[in-house]
Structures are given as structure tokens and as C-alpha cells.
């Protein structure tokens, strides 16, 4: 605790009360729709929860539309962002049509993409359909990005998509997965993105599940992890590009320094998802073991209002290293994506930071 300033301690206590309030009120603000599992890349870190085959058919929009209509009847649709994800959502030829229908129902929407199908014409089509946000992945400069994505031209297409979107004036950011190959080149990546006109950059690391758990090239060591936090702090102070760390876990002395907010796992508090098979969960990074229902058998609003107990009360996870941890009241056992099917913690960010 001595590593925290008085200002941090006060902020963490205020945030703790806010999280309790969110858990009680659970205002839905983001809904992910896993609209396809089809993809045009072969990413090394994909397949974190390979319980559904990639040949699973796309969900018909009419099925998801029923969910949206139910949500609209209950909540203010203008305050709930629909995020289209995959797979690669642009593999759906009807994506713009889906977006138009989502917008007509009063929901803002955006997407997460690898950028390969984001031509200038396709971007214009999506913008006309009401796209409000976009996230493009760029996992390094050319050689490293192509290595990560498993195809030779991934960097070329992602870069062009970023260049176009940077000039469109929508809420747009680039996400980078830090690994052993690109870690030494983070400053070069930063300068490259600034040169493309990118204003917002988000960094995350791969959590050890699926193929990522056994690939040593994907995991940075503890010393590198702490150095990564220091890089984010210095870049934010520099102010040339707005950099933040993903919502991966509680970071002790780095809380309030590497993100625009203090840590909390918002899955099940403000964030929900509908996956390709209709499963209702907190976010698509969380294992299917924590599914709360299914749109084909359950009412989404009923599930959101009356289930999600595991998401809103983490007390069952206070076992193992978490049981007597002095950071528990602020960390609450990290995000649920770092728990295995039995609820055991896969990785502790504080241990990585040696605090």
C-alpha cells in the first residue's frame, strides 16, 4: 500500500463505491454482437475459447433484432452502444444493412475489425449506415503485424484502413497486442501511428488461454510488463497520442496513470454480449462457462436484470492467492476473462508487477 499516493487511495475508495453502485443498478451501456465467426486471417492469438467451430453459421440479423427490440422497449436505446464483432464482422456482406437497421432502432453502433476489407468505398458505406465508432488492430510494423496475423498483406490493408478512418472524425482507435516481437519497437509503432494521424491508441497483452498459453512469443515477461506500464505513463505525459492500457486487470501503483479510469471489470455491470450461438454473457473475451442464458431460450432483459450474479459479486473468487490479498477490495480478483472454467485465477497482474 505504501506504493500508493494519498490521491490514489482516495480515488480507489471512491471508485470502489461507484462499482458497488453499478453492480446494484447495472445500467446497460454496451452490447457486443458476435455476428460471425468467419475470418480472413489466421491470428496466432486467436481461439481463446474454442468451444464453437468457426464454421458455425452467421447469426441472422432478424434473431438479433428481436433482442434489440426487447431492449428498446425497456431501456433508452440512444445510450446503448452496439459493437459488431467476430470473427471479422466485414465478412458479412449485409453488415451495412445490419448497421442501418440498428441505427433505425435508435442505437449507436460501431465495429472491431482487422481492416483487411475496409476499403474506402466500404468505409463510406458503413458511415452512411450510421457507424459511429471503429477499432482497428495493428500489432506492430509490417513484418511483426503480418507474423501475428498469419497472412502476408495484413499490414498493408490495416494501415490503409487506419489512414482513411483517421480523417473521418468518428470515435476511432487502434489497438495493439504487445508480445515478444513488437515489445522492443513500441516507440517506433507510436511514431508510425502519429504519422498516420491516429489520435487514440490502446494497448493490451495476451491472456494465457488457448493457443496463447503455450506460445512463448506471445507472452512478455514480468520485467517487460512493468516496462510496458512505464512506457504508457511516459507516452500519456508526452501528449502526442492518447494511449491507454486495456481493461485487463488491477495494476496497483499504476492505477490512475495508464488508463482514463480506474480498474473495474465492467462485464455484467454495464457490458453484455450476444455470441454467435445466442449465448448471453458479459463480454466475448469471457469463457462460455460463465454464460448466463441464451436468446433462443431466454428473455434478454430478464437475464440482464436477474442473473449475472457471478459478474456482480466476485466473492466466490476470493480463494487461493486472492483469499488474503491486501489489494482485494479494489481488485476484486481481476476481470472474469482471467478465470478458468472453475473460477481459478489464470494470471495476476499485481504479481507480474511484483507488488
Short mmCIF file of C-alpha atoms in Angstrom, two decimals:
data_model
loop_
_atom_site.label_atom_id
_atom_site.label_comp_id
_atom_site.label_asym_id
_atom_site.label_seq_id
_atom_site.Cartn_x
_atom_site.Cartn_y
_atom_site.Cartn_z
CA UNK A 1 0.00 0.00 0.00
CA UNK A 2 2.95 2.30 0.58
CA UNK A 3 3.37 2.45 -3.19
CA UNK A 4 0.08 4.36 -3.50
CA UNK A 5 -0.19 8.10 -3.08
CA UNK A 6 -2.89 9.61 -0.88
CA UNK A 7 -4.62 10.82 -4.04
CA UNK A 8 -4.66 7.26 -5.44
CA UNK A 9 -6.02 5.84 -2.19
CA UNK A 10 -8.86 8.34 -2.11
CA UNK A 11 -9.65 7.75 -5.79
CA UNK A 12 -9.66 3.97 -5.34
CA UNK A 13 -12.07 4.23 -2.40
CA UNK A 14 -14.41 6.47 -4.40
CA UNK A 15 -14.19 4.07 -7.32
CA UNK A 16 -14.98 1.12 -5.03
CA UNK A 17 -18.25 2.75 -4.04
CA UNK A 18 -19.04 3.52 -7.65
CA UNK A 19 -18.50 -0.12 -8.67
CA UNK A 20 -20.87 -1.29 -5.93
CA UNK A 21 -23.47 1.14 -7.22
CA UNK A 22 -23.01 -0.08 -10.80
CA UNK A 23 -23.33 -3.69 -9.69
CA UNK A 24 -26.64 -2.86 -7.99
CA UNK A 25 -28.05 -0.76 -10.83
CA UNK A 26 -26.25 -2.46 -13.78
CA UNK A 27 -27.03 0.18 -16.44
CA UNK A 28 -26.51 -1.45 -19.83
CA UNK A 29 -24.29 0.82 -21.94
CA UNK A 30 -22.52 -1.57 -24.38
CA UNK A 31 -23.74 -4.69 -26.12
CA UNK A 32 -21.38 -6.78 -28.24
CA UNK A 33 -22.86 -8.80 -31.06
CA UNK A 34 -20.64 -11.65 -32.27
CA UNK A 35 -22.24 -11.59 -35.69
CA UNK A 36 -19.90 -14.07 -37.40
CA UNK A 37 -17.04 -16.43 -36.66
CA UNK A 38 -15.77 -16.28 -40.22
CA UNK A 39 -12.42 -14.56 -40.63
CA UNK A 40 -9.89 -13.79 -43.35
CA UNK A 41 -6.80 -14.06 -41.14
CA UNK A 42 -5.02 -16.75 -39.14
CA UNK A 43 -4.01 -14.90 -35.99
CA UNK A 44 -1.59 -16.59 -33.61
CA UNK A 45 -3.51 -15.49 -30.52
CA UNK A 46 -6.99 -16.42 -31.74
CA UNK A 47 -9.03 -19.28 -30.33
CA UNK A 48 -9.04 -18.42 -26.64
CA UNK A 49 -12.26 -20.36 -26.08
CA UNK A 50 -12.59 -22.75 -28.99
CA UNK A 51 -15.87 -24.35 -27.99
CA UNK A 52 -17.75 -23.32 -31.13
CA UNK A 53 -16.48 -24.19 -34.57
CA UNK A 54 -15.51 -21.38 -36.92
CA UNK A 55 -17.87 -22.93 -39.45
CA UNK A 56 -20.83 -22.04 -37.23
CA UNK A 57 -23.25 -20.10 -39.46
CA UNK A 58 -23.65 -16.35 -39.07
CA UNK A 59 -26.47 -15.30 -36.80
CA UNK A 60 -29.39 -13.97 -38.87
CA UNK A 61 -29.90 -10.29 -38.10
CA UNK A 62 -33.59 -10.96 -37.51
CA UNK A 63 -32.63 -13.05 -34.46
CA UNK A 64 -30.51 -10.26 -33.01
CA UNK A 65 -33.12 -7.67 -33.97
CA UNK A 66 -35.60 -9.33 -31.59
CA UNK A 67 -33.12 -8.75 -28.78
CA UNK A 68 -32.72 -5.10 -29.75
CA UNK A 69 -36.48 -4.57 -29.88
CA UNK A 70 -36.82 -6.05 -26.40
CA UNK A 71 -34.02 -3.82 -25.11
CA UNK A 72 -35.54 -0.76 -26.78
CA UNK A 73 -38.87 -1.43 -25.06
CA UNK A 74 -37.15 -1.37 -21.67
CA UNK A 75 -34.18 0.99 -21.88
CA UNK A 76 -33.11 4.14 -23.71
CA UNK A 77 -31.60 2.78 -26.93
CA UNK A 78 -29.67 6.00 -27.59
CA UNK A 79 -27.50 5.28 -24.54
CA UNK A 80 -26.51 1.73 -25.52
CA UNK A 81 -23.66 1.26 -28.00
CA UNK A 82 -23.91 -1.86 -30.16
CA UNK A 83 -20.49 -3.20 -31.11
CA UNK A 84 -20.28 -5.63 -34.03
CA UNK A 85 -17.52 -8.18 -33.59
CA UNK A 86 -16.43 -11.58 -34.85
CA UNK A 87 -14.53 -13.28 -36.35
CA UNK A 88 -14.21 -10.45 -38.78
CA UNK A 89 -17.57 -8.65 -38.99
CA UNK A 90 -16.89 -7.36 -42.51
CA UNK A 91 -17.03 -10.93 -43.77
CA UNK A 92 -20.80 -10.36 -43.66
CA UNK A 93 -21.88 -8.79 -46.93
CA UNK A 94 -25.02 -7.49 -45.21
CA UNK A 95 -23.10 -5.66 -42.48
CA UNK A 96 -24.03 -2.16 -43.64
CA UNK A 97 -27.67 -3.22 -43.87
CA UNK A 98 -27.45 -4.57 -40.32
CA UNK A 99 -25.97 -1.25 -39.24
CA UNK A 100 -28.76 0.75 -40.87
CA UNK A 101 -31.39 -1.32 -39.09
CA UNK A 102 -29.59 -0.95 -35.76
CA UNK A 103 -29.48 2.82 -36.24
CA UNK A 104 -33.18 2.97 -37.17
CA UNK A 105 -33.94 1.35 -33.83
CA UNK A 106 -32.15 4.26 -32.17
CA UNK A 107 -28.92 2.52 -31.17
CA UNK A 108 -25.49 3.95 -31.98
CA UNK A 109 -23.18 1.28 -33.34
CA UNK A 110 -19.58 0.55 -34.18
CA UNK A 111 -17.31 -2.35 -35.01
CA UNK A 112 -14.00 -4.05 -34.29
CA UNK A 113 -12.10 -5.08 -37.41
CA UNK A 114 -8.75 -6.32 -38.68
CA UNK A 115 -9.09 -3.78 -41.50
CA UNK A 116 -8.48 -6.11 -44.43
CA UNK A 117 -11.89 -5.48 -46.03
CA UNK A 118 -12.07 -1.81 -45.06
CA UNK A 119 -11.68 -0.24 -48.47
CA UNK A 120 -12.54 3.41 -48.97
CA UNK A 121 -15.89 2.51 -50.54
CA UNK A 122 -16.76 0.05 -47.77
CA UNK A 123 -15.94 2.63 -45.11
CA UNK A 124 -18.16 5.20 -46.83
CA UNK A 125 -20.97 2.64 -46.97
CA UNK A 126 -20.62 1.93 -43.25
CA UNK A 127 -20.57 5.63 -42.40
CA UNK A 128 -23.77 6.18 -44.41
CA UNK A 129 -25.26 3.27 -42.45
CA UNK A 130 -24.60 5.16 -39.22
CA UNK A 131 -21.30 3.74 -37.97
CA UNK A 132 -20.20 5.85 -35.00
CA UNK A 133 -17.11 4.04 -33.73
CA UNK A 134 -14.39 1.80 -35.14
CA UNK A 135 -11.43 -0.09 -33.77
CA UNK A 136 -8.67 -1.45 -35.99
CA UNK A 137 -5.96 -3.85 -34.85
CA UNK A 138 -2.33 -3.14 -35.66
CA UNK A 139 0.10 -5.46 -33.90
CA UNK A 140 3.36 -3.91 -34.96
CA UNK A 141 5.15 -2.71 -38.05
CA UNK A 142 4.92 -4.71 -41.27
CA UNK A 143 6.90 -7.85 -40.51
CA UNK A 144 5.61 -8.25 -36.96
CA UNK A 145 1.98 -7.48 -37.77
CA UNK A 146 1.93 -9.94 -40.66
CA UNK A 147 3.56 -12.58 -38.42
CA UNK A 148 0.89 -12.06 -35.77
CA UNK A 149 -1.99 -12.09 -38.25
CA UNK A 150 -0.75 -15.03 -40.29
CA UNK A 151 -1.05 -13.52 -43.78
CA UNK A 152 1.49 -11.56 -45.87
CA UNK A 153 -0.59 -8.47 -46.69
CA UNK A 154 -2.32 -7.84 -43.36
CA UNK A 155 -0.23 -4.76 -42.56
CA UNK A 156 -0.90 -3.09 -45.90
CA UNK A 157 -4.67 -3.33 -45.53
CA UNK A 158 -4.77 -2.39 -41.85
CA UNK A 159 -2.59 0.66 -42.47
CA UNK A 160 -4.80 1.89 -45.31
CA UNK A 161 -7.94 1.44 -43.19
CA UNK A 162 -6.34 3.38 -40.34
CA UNK A 163 -5.25 6.17 -42.68
CA UNK A 164 -8.79 6.57 -44.05
CA UNK A 165 -10.58 6.35 -40.69
CA UNK A 166 -8.20 8.80 -39.05
CA UNK A 167 -9.62 11.50 -41.29
CA UNK A 168 -13.30 10.72 -40.82
CA UNK A 169 -13.92 12.41 -37.48
CA UNK A 170 -15.59 9.44 -35.77
CA UNK A 171 -14.64 7.87 -32.44
CA UNK A 172 -11.79 5.74 -33.68
CA UNK A 173 -8.83 3.98 -32.12
CA UNK A 174 -6.08 1.48 -32.90
CA UNK A 175 -5.39 -1.50 -30.64
CA UNK A 176 -2.05 -3.25 -30.37
CA UNK A 177 -1.40 -6.62 -28.80
CA UNK A 178 2.04 -6.42 -27.18
CA UNK A 179 4.19 -9.54 -27.50
CA UNK A 180 7.86 -10.53 -27.54
CA UNK A 181 8.36 -9.47 -31.15
CA UNK A 182 6.88 -5.99 -31.05
CA UNK A 183 7.79 -5.05 -27.47
CA UNK A 184 11.21 -3.58 -28.41
CA UNK A 185 9.58 -1.49 -31.17
CA UNK A 186 6.76 0.20 -29.23
CA UNK A 187 8.25 3.65 -29.75
CA UNK A 188 8.54 3.05 -33.49
CA UNK A 189 4.92 1.91 -33.60
CA UNK A 190 3.93 5.04 -31.71
CA UNK A 191 5.68 7.29 -34.20
CA UNK A 192 4.17 5.39 -37.12
CA UNK A 193 0.63 5.82 -35.76
CA UNK A 194 1.18 9.50 -35.08
CA UNK A 195 2.34 9.85 -38.69
CA UNK A 196 -0.94 8.25 -39.86
CA UNK A 197 -2.94 10.82 -37.91
CA UNK A 198 -4.10 8.45 -35.16
CA UNK A 199 -5.27 10.26 -32.02
CA UNK A 200 -6.17 7.31 -29.79
CA UNK A 201 -4.14 4.14 -29.22
CA UNK A 202 -4.94 1.21 -26.93
CA UNK A 203 -2.53 -1.48 -25.81
CA UNK A 204 -3.22 -4.88 -24.32
CA UNK A 205 -1.34 -8.10 -23.65
CA UNK A 206 -2.46 -11.64 -24.44
CA UNK A 207 -4.01 -13.54 -21.56
CA UNK A 208 -2.81 -17.15 -21.25
CA UNK A 209 -5.73 -19.15 -22.64
CA UNK A 210 -5.94 -21.45 -25.65
CA UNK A 211 -3.03 -21.25 -28.10
CA UNK A 212 -1.72 -18.14 -26.36
CA UNK A 213 -0.98 -20.15 -23.23
CA UNK A 214 1.65 -22.27 -24.95
CA UNK A 215 3.22 -19.79 -27.38
CA UNK A 216 6.28 -18.17 -25.73
CA UNK A 217 6.48 -15.50 -28.42
CA UNK A 218 3.14 -14.06 -27.28
CA UNK A 219 3.94 -13.57 -23.60
CA UNK A 220 6.16 -10.78 -22.31
CA UNK A 221 7.97 -11.41 -19.02
CA UNK A 222 7.37 -9.57 -15.74
CA UNK A 223 10.18 -7.08 -16.22
CA UNK A 224 8.88 -6.22 -19.68
CA UNK A 225 5.37 -5.91 -18.29
CA UNK A 226 6.46 -3.28 -15.81
CA UNK A 227 8.45 -1.54 -18.53
CA UNK A 228 5.29 -1.52 -20.66
CA UNK A 229 3.43 0.31 -17.91
CA UNK A 230 6.23 2.87 -17.72
CA UNK A 231 6.06 3.34 -21.50
CA UNK A 232 2.34 4.05 -21.28
CA UNK A 233 2.86 6.53 -18.45
CA UNK A 234 5.56 8.43 -20.34
CA UNK A 235 3.57 8.44 -23.59
CA UNK A 236 0.50 9.83 -21.82
CA UNK A 237 2.62 12.58 -20.27
CA UNK A 238 4.15 13.34 -23.65
CA UNK A 239 0.65 14.03 -25.04
CA UNK A 240 1.30 13.44 -28.74
CA UNK A 241 -1.08 10.45 -28.92
CA UNK A 242 -3.66 9.39 -26.35
CA UNK A 243 -2.50 5.96 -25.16
CA UNK A 244 -4.28 3.74 -22.66
CA UNK A 245 -3.97 0.20 -21.38
CA UNK A 246 -6.78 -2.32 -21.85
CA UNK A 247 -9.15 -3.37 -19.08
CA UNK A 248 -7.11 -6.46 -18.25
CA UNK A 249 -6.76 -6.17 -14.51
CA UNK A 250 -5.92 -4.18 -11.41
CA UNK A 251 -2.49 -2.52 -11.58
CA UNK A 252 -1.77 -1.33 -8.05
CA UNK A 253 0.58 1.69 -8.14
CA UNK A 254 -0.15 2.25 -11.84
CA UNK A 255 -3.87 2.79 -11.24
CA UNK A 256 -4.89 6.24 -12.47
CA UNK A 257 -1.73 6.54 -14.57
CA UNK A 258 -2.21 4.23 -17.56
CA UNK A 259 -5.96 4.46 -18.23
CA UNK A 260 -8.57 7.19 -18.30
CA UNK A 261 -10.38 5.36 -15.50
CA UNK A 262 -9.58 3.16 -12.53
CA UNK A 263 -9.87 -0.58 -12.96
CA UNK A 264 -13.15 -2.42 -12.80
CA UNK A 265 -14.41 -5.40 -14.76
CA UNK A 266 -17.48 -3.91 -16.44
CA UNK A 267 -18.66 -7.27 -17.79
CA UNK A 268 -22.13 -7.83 -16.39
CA UNK A 269 -22.19 -4.35 -14.81
CA UNK A 270 -22.57 -2.22 -17.94
CA UNK A 271 -21.39 -4.57 -20.71
CA UNK A 272 -23.15 -7.60 -22.18
CA UNK A 273 -22.72 -9.71 -25.27
CA UNK A 274 -24.73 -11.94 -27.57
CA UNK A 275 -22.45 -14.57 -29.05
CA UNK A 276 -22.79 -16.40 -32.35
CA UNK A 277 -24.82 -19.27 -30.81
CA UNK A 278 -27.12 -16.89 -28.94
CA UNK A 279 -25.31 -17.18 -25.60
CA UNK A 280 -25.72 -14.16 -23.32
CA UNK A 281 -22.60 -13.17 -21.42
CA UNK A 282 -20.62 -10.22 -20.14
CA UNK A 283 -18.11 -9.78 -22.94
CA UNK A 284 -16.83 -12.01 -25.71
CA UNK A 285 -13.43 -12.48 -24.02
CA UNK A 286 -15.01 -14.39 -21.13
CA UNK A 287 -15.20 -18.17 -21.24
CA UNK A 288 -18.50 -19.80 -22.15
CA UNK A 289 -18.51 -21.38 -18.67
CA UNK A 290 -19.89 -18.05 -17.45
CA UNK A 291 -22.79 -17.78 -19.92
CA UNK A 292 -25.96 -16.51 -18.25
CA UNK A 293 -28.58 -17.56 -20.76
CA UNK A 294 -29.37 -17.77 -24.45
CA UNK A 295 -31.52 -15.53 -26.63
CA UNK A 296 -33.17 -18.59 -28.20
CA UNK A 297 -34.50 -19.83 -24.87
CA UNK A 298 -34.43 -16.80 -22.53
CA UNK A 299 -35.61 -13.22 -22.47
CA UNK A 300 -32.52 -10.99 -22.71
CA UNK A 301 -33.85 -8.27 -20.40
CA UNK A 302 -34.86 -10.84 -17.78
CA UNK A 303 -31.37 -12.36 -17.94
CA UNK A 304 -29.71 -8.95 -17.65
CA UNK A 305 -31.86 -7.87 -14.73
CA UNK A 306 -31.97 -11.07 -12.69
CA UNK A 307 -28.90 -13.17 -13.46
CA UNK A 308 -25.24 -12.14 -13.80
CA UNK A 309 -24.78 -12.72 -10.07
CA UNK A 310 -21.23 -14.03 -10.57
CA UNK A 311 -20.38 -10.89 -12.54
CA UNK A 312 -21.80 -8.52 -9.91
CA UNK A 313 -20.50 -10.27 -6.82
CA UNK A 314 -16.97 -11.66 -7.06
CA UNK A 315 -16.89 -13.07 -3.53
CA UNK A 316 -16.77 -16.67 -4.81
CA UNK A 317 -13.41 -15.86 -6.40
CA UNK A 318 -11.73 -14.87 -3.12
CA UNK A 319 -9.76 -18.09 -2.91
CA UNK A 320 -6.14 -19.13 -3.50
CA UNK A 321 -3.81 -16.15 -3.79
CA UNK A 322 -6.80 -13.80 -3.65
CA UNK A 323 -8.06 -15.04 -0.28
CA UNK A 324 -5.77 -12.91 1.90
CA UNK A 325 -4.62 -10.38 -0.69
CA UNK A 326 -4.36 -6.84 0.66
CA UNK A 327 -5.49 -5.44 -2.70
CA UNK A 328 -8.74 -7.43 -2.89
CA UNK A 329 -11.19 -4.63 -2.06
CA UNK A 330 -10.05 -2.69 -5.12
CA UNK A 331 -9.09 -5.54 -7.43
CA UNK A 332 -11.96 -7.98 -6.71
CA UNK A 333 -9.97 -10.77 -8.25
CA UNK A 334 -9.31 -9.15 -11.65
CA UNK A 335 -11.52 -9.48 -14.73
CA UNK A 336 -13.53 -12.62 -15.38
CA UNK A 337 -11.64 -13.27 -18.61
CA UNK A 338 -8.68 -14.20 -16.38
CA UNK A 339 -10.63 -17.00 -14.69
CA UNK A 340 -10.79 -20.60 -15.88
CA UNK A 341 -13.98 -22.64 -16.06
CA UNK A 342 -13.77 -23.43 -12.35
CA UNK A 343 -13.17 -19.80 -11.41
CA UNK A 344 -9.45 -20.17 -10.69
CA UNK A 345 -7.26 -17.16 -11.46
CA UNK A 346 -5.05 -17.72 -14.52
CA UNK A 347 -2.84 -14.68 -14.09
CA UNK A 348 -2.40 -11.90 -11.54
CA UNK A 349 -1.35 -8.50 -12.85
CA UNK A 350 -0.03 -7.47 -9.44
CA UNK A 351 2.29 -10.47 -9.35
CA UNK A 352 3.54 -9.52 -12.79
CA UNK A 353 4.34 -6.09 -11.41
CA UNK A 354 6.00 -7.57 -8.31
CA UNK A 355 3.80 -5.65 -5.87
#
